[in-house]
Amino acid sequence: MISHPSPALPSPAVALLLFSLVTSAVSENAAAQCATQWLPGSGFPGTDSTVLAATMWDPDGAGPMQPKLVLGGEFSIAGTASANRIAAYDPVTGVWSALGSGMNGNVWSLATLPNGDLVAGGPFTSAGGGSAPGIARGGGTGWCARGAGVNRGGGAPTTLPNGGLVAGGARTAARGVRSW
């Protein structure tokens, strides 16, 4: 029988020193990657504001315009703008603006499409004054229904890599077709 010698284990002091060096190196790298605290901001300026969704939106897709922060929820004022449940913040100018005439119900979720369109979902039945049951597409100048809409709120729309849109949430029909 051939016997192989066991590798020598470091002494407890050397092991502790190695552990401390590795832990210190990992901690320093992690601290460099992530902020350790929230940065102060100006907050959402509105007296009746409950924000339920947020996304960055580039109104002209990959064009020259800068992206804006879009918030959706349960509010009617953003800064000095009257905004029915959806508003955009321009970080370049520091100005809040309404997105069309908004929705007649809360906005629960937001997504952006590659062409620059914004999609909003929630328990609303109209967007921009037109029929849009649960989900609407548009943003800059107005809103339109997304297909025949969805019932019970168009929750969690997200953009697929091919530019398509998927919406989930508590719904039983989409585009008039029963779904499970």
C-alpha positions as protocol buffer text, in pm:
chain_id: "A"
residue {
  index: 1
  type: MET
  ca { x: 0 y: 0 z: 0 }
}
residue {
  index: 2
  type: ILE
  ca { x: 131 y: 344 z: -91 }
}
residue {
  index: 3
  type: SER
  ca { x: 85 y: 613 z: 163 }
}
residue {
  index: 4
  type: HIS
  ca { x: 63 y: 985 z: 76 }
}
residue {
  index: 5
  type: PRO
  ca { x: 156 y: 1242 z: 333 }
}
residue {
  index: 6
  type: SER
  ca { x: -124 y: 1476 z: 446 }
}
residue {
  index: 7
  type: PRO
  ca { x: -80 y: 1838 z: 347 }
}
residue {
  index: 8
  type: ALA
  ca { x: 39 y: 2050 z: 632 }
}
residue {
  index: 9
  type: LEU
  ca { x: -235 y: 2272 z: 777 }
}
residue {
  index: 10
  type: PRO
  ca { x: -143 y: 2625 z: 873 }
}
residue {
  index: 11
  type: SER
  ca { x: -129 y: 2711 z: 1237 }
}
residue {
  index: 12
  type: PRO
  ca { x: -445 y: 2871 z: 1384 }
}
residue {
  index: 13
  type: ALA
  ca { x: -271 y: 3210 z: 1392 }
}
residue {
  index: 14
  type: VAL
  ca { x: -177 y: 3190 z: 1021 }
}
residue {
  index: 15
  type: ALA
  ca { x: -530 y: 3071 z: 930 }
}
residue {
  index: 16
  type: LEU
  ca { x: -682 y: 3364 z: 1122 }
}
residue {
  index: 17
  type: LEU
  ca { x: -448 y: 3608 z: 947 }
}
residue {
  index: 18
  type: LEU
  ca { x: -538 y: 3466 z: 603 }
}
residue {
  index: 19
  type: PHE
  ca { x: -910 y: 3481 z: 686 }
}
residue {
  index: 20
  type: SER
  ca { x: -876 y: 3845 z: 800 }
}
residue {
  index: 21
  type: LEU
  ca { x: -691 y: 3945 z: 482 }
}
residue {
  index: 22
  type: VAL
  ca { x: -947 y: 3779 z: 254 }
}
residue {
  index: 23
  type: THR
  ca { x: -1240 y: 3926 z: 448 }
}
residue {
  index: 24
  type: SER
  ca { x: -1082 y: 4271 z: 440 }
}
residue {
  index: 25
  type: ALA
  ca { x: -1018 y: 4253 z: 66 }
}
residue {
  index: 26
  type: VAL
  ca { x: -1372 y: 4136 z: -8 }
}
residue {
  index: 27
  type: SER
  ca { x: -1524 y: 4403 z: 220 }
}
residue {
  index: 28
  type: GLU
  ca { x: -1324 y: 4682 z: 55 }
}
residue {
  index: 29
  type: ASN
  ca { x: -1430 y: 4567 z: -293 }
}
residue {
  index: 30
  type: ALA
  ca { x: -1794 y: 4542 z: -190 }
}
residue {
  index: 31
  type: ALA
  ca { x: -1787 y: 4890 z: -38 }
}
residue {
  index: 32
  type: ALA
  ca { x: -1643 y: 5031 z: -359 }
}
residue {
  index: 33
  type: GLN
  ca { x: -1931 y: 4884 z: -562 }
}
residue {
  index: 34
  type: CYS
  ca { x: -2228 y: 4989 z: -352 }
}
residue {
  index: 35
  type: ALA
  ca { x: -2318 y: 5306 z: -167 }
}
residue {
  index: 36
  type: THR
  ca { x: -2353 y: 5244 z: 203 }
}
residue {
  index: 37
  type: GLN
  ca { x: -2630 y: 5497 z: 252 }
}
residue {
  index: 38
  type: TRP
  ca { x: -2925 y: 5659 z: 77 }
}
residue {
  index: 39
  type: LEU
  ca { x: -2843 y: 5990 z: -86 }
}
residue {
  index: 40
  type: PRO
  ca { x: -3065 y: 6288 z: -5 }
}
residue {
  index: 41
  type: GLY
  ca { x: -3306 y: 6406 z: -268 }
}
residue {
  index: 42
  type: SER
  ca { x: -3583 y: 6655 z: -303 }
}
residue {
  index: 43
  type: GLY
  ca { x: -3857 y: 6394 z: -261 }
}
residue {
  index: 44
  type: PHE
  ca { x: -4175 y: 6369 z: -461 }
}
residue {
  index: 45
  type: PRO
  ca { x: -4342 y: 6709 z: -446 }
}
residue {
  index: 46
  type: GLY
  ca { x: -4712 y: 6651 z: -401 }
}
residue {
  index: 47
  type: THR
  ca { x: -4947 y: 6686 z: -108 }
}
residue {
  index: 48
  type: ASP
  ca { x: -5148 y: 6372 z: -180 }
}
residue {
  index: 49
  type: SER
  ca { x: -4877 y: 6146 z: -316 }
}
residue {
  index: 50
  type: THR
  ca { x: -4850 y: 5770 z: -301 }
}
residue {
  index: 51
  type: VAL
  ca { x: -4599 y: 5639 z: -555 }
}
residue {
  index: 52
  type: LEU
  ca { x: -4660 y: 5281 z: -666 }
}
residue {
  index: 53
  type: ALA
  ca { x: -4435 y: 5251 z: -974 }
}
residue {
  index: 54
  type: ALA
  ca { x: -4123 y: 5407 z: -1120 }
}
residue {
  index: 55
  type: THR
  ca { x: -3921 y: 5369 z: -1438 }
}
residue {
  index: 56
  type: MET
  ca { x: -3672 y: 5559 z: -1649 }
}
residue {
  index: 57
  type: TRP
  ca { x: -3823 y: 5658 z: -1983 }
}
residue {
  index: 58
  type: ASP
  ca { x: -3647 y: 5788 z: -2291 }
}
residue {
  index: 59
  type: PRO
  ca { x: -3926 y: 5963 z: -2488 }
}
residue {
  index: 60
  type: ASP
  ca { x: -3748 y: 5932 z: -2822 }
}
residue {
  index: 61
  type: GLY
  ca { x: -3597 y: 5587 z: -2775 }
}
residue {
  index: 62
  type: ALA
  ca { x: -3226 y: 5607 z: -2846 }
}
residue {
  index: 63
  type: GLY
  ca { x: -3260 y: 5965 z: -2975 }
}
residue {
  index: 64
  type: PRO
  ca { x: -3097 y: 6280 z: -2846 }
}
residue {
  index: 65
  type: MET
  ca { x: -3347 y: 6358 z: -2566 }
}
residue {
  index: 66
  type: GLN
  ca { x: -3239 y: 6275 z: -2211 }
}
residue {
  index: 67
  type: PRO
  ca { x: -3429 y: 6003 z: -2020 }
}
residue {
  index: 68
  type: LYS
  ca { x: -3687 y: 6111 z: -1764 }
}
residue {
  index: 69
  type: LEU
  ca { x: -3799 y: 5955 z: -1440 }
}
residue {
  index: 70
  type: VAL
  ca { x: -4166 y: 5853 z: -1458 }
}
residue {
  index: 71
  type: LEU
  ca { x: -4369 y: 5788 z: -1145 }
}
residue {
  index: 72
  type: GLY
  ca { x: -4713 y: 5632 z: -1129 }
}
residue {
  index: 73
  type: GLY
  ca { x: -4945 y: 5584 z: -836 }
}
residue {
  index: 74
  type: GLU
  ca { x: -5218 y: 5761 z: -648 }
}
residue {
  index: 75
  type: PHE
  ca { x: -5161 y: 6136 z: -675 }
}
residue {
  index: 76
  type: SER
  ca { x: -5289 y: 6443 z: -856 }
}
residue {
  index: 77
  type: ILE
  ca { x: -5000 y: 6688 z: -812 }
}
residue {
  index: 78
  type: ALA
  ca { x: -4632 y: 6659 z: -910 }
}
residue {
  index: 79
  type: GLY
  ca { x: -4433 y: 6972 z: -829 }
}
residue {
  index: 80
  type: THR
  ca { x: -4651 y: 7252 z: -958 }
}
residue {
  index: 81
  type: ALA
  ca { x: -4810 y: 7038 z: -1232 }
}
residue {
  index: 82
  type: SER
  ca { x: -5154 y: 6885 z: -1211 }
}
residue {
  index: 83
  type: ALA
  ca { x: -5088 y: 6518 z: -1290 }
}
residue {
  index: 84
  type: ASN
  ca { x: -5353 y: 6245 z: -1275 }
}
residue {
  index: 85
  type: ARG
  ca { x: -5168 y: 5948 z: -1132 }
}
residue {
  index: 86
  type: ILE
  ca { x: -4866 y: 5966 z: -1366 }
}
residue {
  index: 87
  type: ALA
  ca { x: -4589 y: 6226 z: -1397 }
}
residue {
  index: 88
  type: ALA
  ca { x: -4242 y: 6271 z: -1544 }
}
residue {
  index: 89
  type: TYR
  ca { x: -3940 y: 6438 z: -1386 }
}
residue {
  index: 90
  type: ASP
  ca { x: -3672 y: 6588 z: -1609 }
}
residue {
  index: 91
  type: PRO
  ca { x: -3342 y: 6562 z: -1418 }
}
residue {
  index: 92
  type: VAL
  ca { x: -3179 y: 6817 z: -1651 }
}
residue {
  index: 93
  type: THR
  ca { x: -3430 y: 7095 z: -1580 }
}
residue {
  index: 94
  type: GLY
  ca { x: -3559 y: 6974 z: -1242 }
}
residue {
  index: 95
  type: VAL
  ca { x: -3919 y: 7015 z: -1364 }
}
residue {
  index: 96
  type: TRP
  ca { x: -4217 y: 6782 z: -1309 }
}
residue {
  index: 97
  type: SER
  ca { x: -4478 y: 6750 z: -1583 }
}
residue {
  index: 98
  type: ALA
  ca { x: -4803 y: 6565 z: -1644 }
}
residue {
  index: 99
  type: LEU
  ca { x: -4812 y: 6293 z: -1908 }
}
residue {
  index: 100
  type: GLY
  ca { x: -5121 y: 6385 z: -2107 }
}
residue {
  index: 101
  type: SER
  ca { x: -5434 y: 6399 z: -1896 }
}
residue {
  index: 102
  type: GLY
  ca { x: -5332 y: 6086 z: -1705 }
}
residue {
  index: 103
  type: MET
  ca { x: -5554 y: 5801 z: -1588 }
}
residue {
  index: 104
  type: ASN
  ca { x: -5888 y: 5775 z: -1407 }
}
residue {
  index: 105
  type: GLY
  ca { x: -5746 y: 5515 z: -1167 }
}
residue {
  index: 106
  type: ASN
  ca { x: -5417 y: 5437 z: -997 }
}
residue {
  index: 107
  type: VAL
  ca { x: -5107 y: 5336 z: -1191 }
}
residue {
  index: 108
  type: TRP
  ca { x: -4958 y: 5021 z: -1041 }
}
residue {
  index: 109
  type: SER
  ca { x: -4680 y: 4946 z: -1288 }
}
residue {
  index: 110
  type: LEU
  ca { x: -4474 y: 5097 z: -1570 }
}
residue {
  index: 111
  type: ALA
  ca { x: -4256 y: 4967 z: -1855 }
}
residue {
  index: 112
  type: THR
  ca { x: -4079 y: 5121 z: -2152 }
}
residue {
  index: 113
  type: LEU
  ca { x: -4067 y: 4996 z: -2510 }
}
residue {
  index: 114
  type: PRO
  ca { x: -3763 y: 5021 z: -2739 }
}
residue {
  index: 115
  type: ASN
  ca { x: -3936 y: 5280 z: -2963 }
}
residue {
  index: 116
  type: GLY
  ca { x: -3973 y: 5520 z: -2669 }
}
residue {
  index: 117
  type: ASP
  ca { x: -4336 y: 5441 z: -2581 }
}
residue {
  index: 118
  type: LEU
  ca { x: -4431 y: 5409 z: -2218 }
}
residue {
  index: 119
  type: VAL
  ca { x: -4674 y: 5143 z: -2093 }
}
residue {
  index: 120
  type: ALA
  ca { x: -4878 y: 5188 z: -1774 }
}
residue {
  index: 121
  type: GLY
  ca { x: -5085 y: 4925 z: -1599 }
}
residue {
  index: 122
  type: GLY
  ca { x: -5337 y: 4946 z: -1318 }
}
residue {
  index: 123
  type: PRO
  ca { x: -5704 y: 4943 z: -1222 }
}
residue {
  index: 124
  type: PHE
  ca { x: -5800 y: 5229 z: -1454 }
}
residue {
  index: 125
  type: THR
  ca { x: -6054 y: 5221 z: -1736 }
}
residue {
  index: 126
  type: SER
  ca { x: -5939 y: 5528 z: -1927 }
}
residue {
  index: 127
  type: ALA
  ca { x: -5610 y: 5699 z: -2007 }
}
residue {
  index: 128
  type: GLY
  ca { x: -5581 y: 6038 z: -2173 }
}
residue {
  index: 129
  type: GLY
  ca { x: -5961 y: 6057 z: -2187 }
}
residue {
  index: 130
  type: GLY
  ca { x: -5997 y: 5745 z: -2404 }
}
residue {
  index: 131
  type: SER
  ca { x: -6094 y: 5391 z: -2316 }
}
residue {
  index: 132
  type: ALA
  ca { x: -5796 y: 5189 z: -2190 }
}
residue {
  index: 133
  type: PRO
  ca { x: -5904 y: 4910 z: -1959 }
}
residue {
  index: 134
  type: GLY
  ca { x: -5614 y: 4823 z: -1731 }
}
residue {
  index: 135
  type: ILE
  ca { x: -5326 y: 4900 z: -1965 }
}
residue {
  index: 136
  type: ALA
  ca { x: -5230 y: 5198 z: -2183 }
}
residue {
  index: 137
  type: ARG
  ca { x: -4951 y: 5290 z: -2420 }
}
residue {
  index: 138
  type: GLY
  ca { x: -4817 y: 5635 z: -2502 }
}
residue {
  index: 139
  type: GLY
  ca { x: -4672 y: 5893 z: -2273 }
}
residue {
  index: 140
  type: GLY
  ca { x: -4549 y: 6208 z: -2442 }
}
residue {
  index: 141
  type: THR
  ca { x: -4854 y: 6357 z: -2607 }
}
residue {
  index: 142
  type: GLY
  ca { x: -5132 y: 6114 z: -2528 }
}
residue {
  index: 143
  type: TRP
  ca { x: -5243 y: 5765 z: -2440 }
}
residue {
  index: 144
  type: CYS
  ca { x: -5414 y: 5484 z: -2626 }
}
residue {
  index: 145
  type: ALA
  ca { x: -5545 y: 5142 z: -2532 }
}
residue {
  index: 146
  type: ARG
  ca { x: -5312 y: 4846 z: -2562 }
}
residue {
  index: 147
  type: GLY
  ca { x: -5522 y: 4604 z: -2767 }
}
residue {
  index: 148
  type: ALA
  ca { x: -5858 y: 4543 z: -2602 }
}
residue {
  index: 149
  type: GLY
  ca { x: -5694 y: 4594 z: -2263 }
}
residue {
  index: 150
  type: VAL
  ca { x: -5700 y: 4365 z: -1963 }
}
residue {
  index: 151
  type: ASN
  ca { x: -5950 y: 4331 z: -1684 }
}
residue {
  index: 152
  type: ARG
  ca { x: -5869 y: 4369 z: -1313 }
}
residue {
  index: 153
  type: GLY
  ca { x: -5562 y: 4587 z: -1373 }
}
residue {
  index: 154
  type: GLY
  ca { x: -5270 y: 4540 z: -1611 }
}
residue {
  index: 155
  type: GLY
  ca { x: -5010 y: 4440 z: -1357 }
}
residue {
  index: 156
  type: ALA
  ca { x: -4637 y: 4420 z: -1414 }
}
residue {
  index: 157
  type: PRO
  ca { x: -4589 y: 4497 z: -1784 }
}
residue {
  index: 158
  type: THR
  ca { x: -4236 y: 4424 z: -1898 }
}
residue {
  index: 159
  type: THR
  ca { x: -4054 y: 4448 z: -2226 }
}
residue {
  index: 160
  type: LEU
  ca { x: -3912 y: 4134 z: -2386 }
}
residue {
  index: 161
  type: PRO
  ca { x: -3572 y: 4134 z: -2561 }
}
residue {
  index: 162
  type: ASN
  ca { x: -3750 y: 4132 z: -2901 }
}
residue {
  index: 163
  type: GLY
  ca { x: -3945 y: 4449 z: -2808 }
}
residue {
  index: 164
  type: GLY
  ca { x: -4269 y: 4264 z: -2732 }
}
residue {
  index: 165
  type: LEU
  ca { x: -4470 y: 4329 z: -2419 }
}
residue {
  index: 166
  type: VAL
  ca { x: -4586 y: 4087 z: -2149 }
}
residue {
  index: 167
  type: ALA
  ca { x: -4827 y: 4185 z: -1872 }
}
residue {
  index: 168
  type: GLY
  ca { x: -4906 y: 3978 z: -1566 }
}
residue {
  index: 169
  type: GLY
  ca { x: -5089 y: 4031 z: -1245 }
}
residue {
  index: 170
  type: ALA
  ca { x: -5439 y: 3960 z: -1123 }
}
residue {
  index: 171
  type: ARG
  ca { x: -5616 y: 3927 z: -1455 }
}
residue {
  index: 172
  type: THR
  ca { x: -5843 y: 3675 z: -1618 }
}
residue {
  index: 173
  type: ALA
  ca { x: -5857 y: 3812 z: -1972 }
}
residue {
  index: 174
  type: ALA
  ca { x: -5627 y: 3993 z: -2212 }
}
residue {
  index: 175
  type: ARG
  ca { x: -5736 y: 4130 z: -2548 }
}
residue {
  index: 176
  type: GLY
  ca { x: -6073 y: 3968 z: -2488 }
}
residue {
  index: 177
  type: VAL
  ca { x: -5922 y: 3618 z: -2465 }
}
residue {
  index: 178
  type: ARG
  ca { x: -5965 y: 3430 z: -2140 }
}
residue {
  index: 179
  type: SER
  ca { x: -5630 y: 3344 z: -1981 }
}
residue {
  index: 180
  type: TRP
  ca { x: -5529 y: 3144 z: -1677 }
}
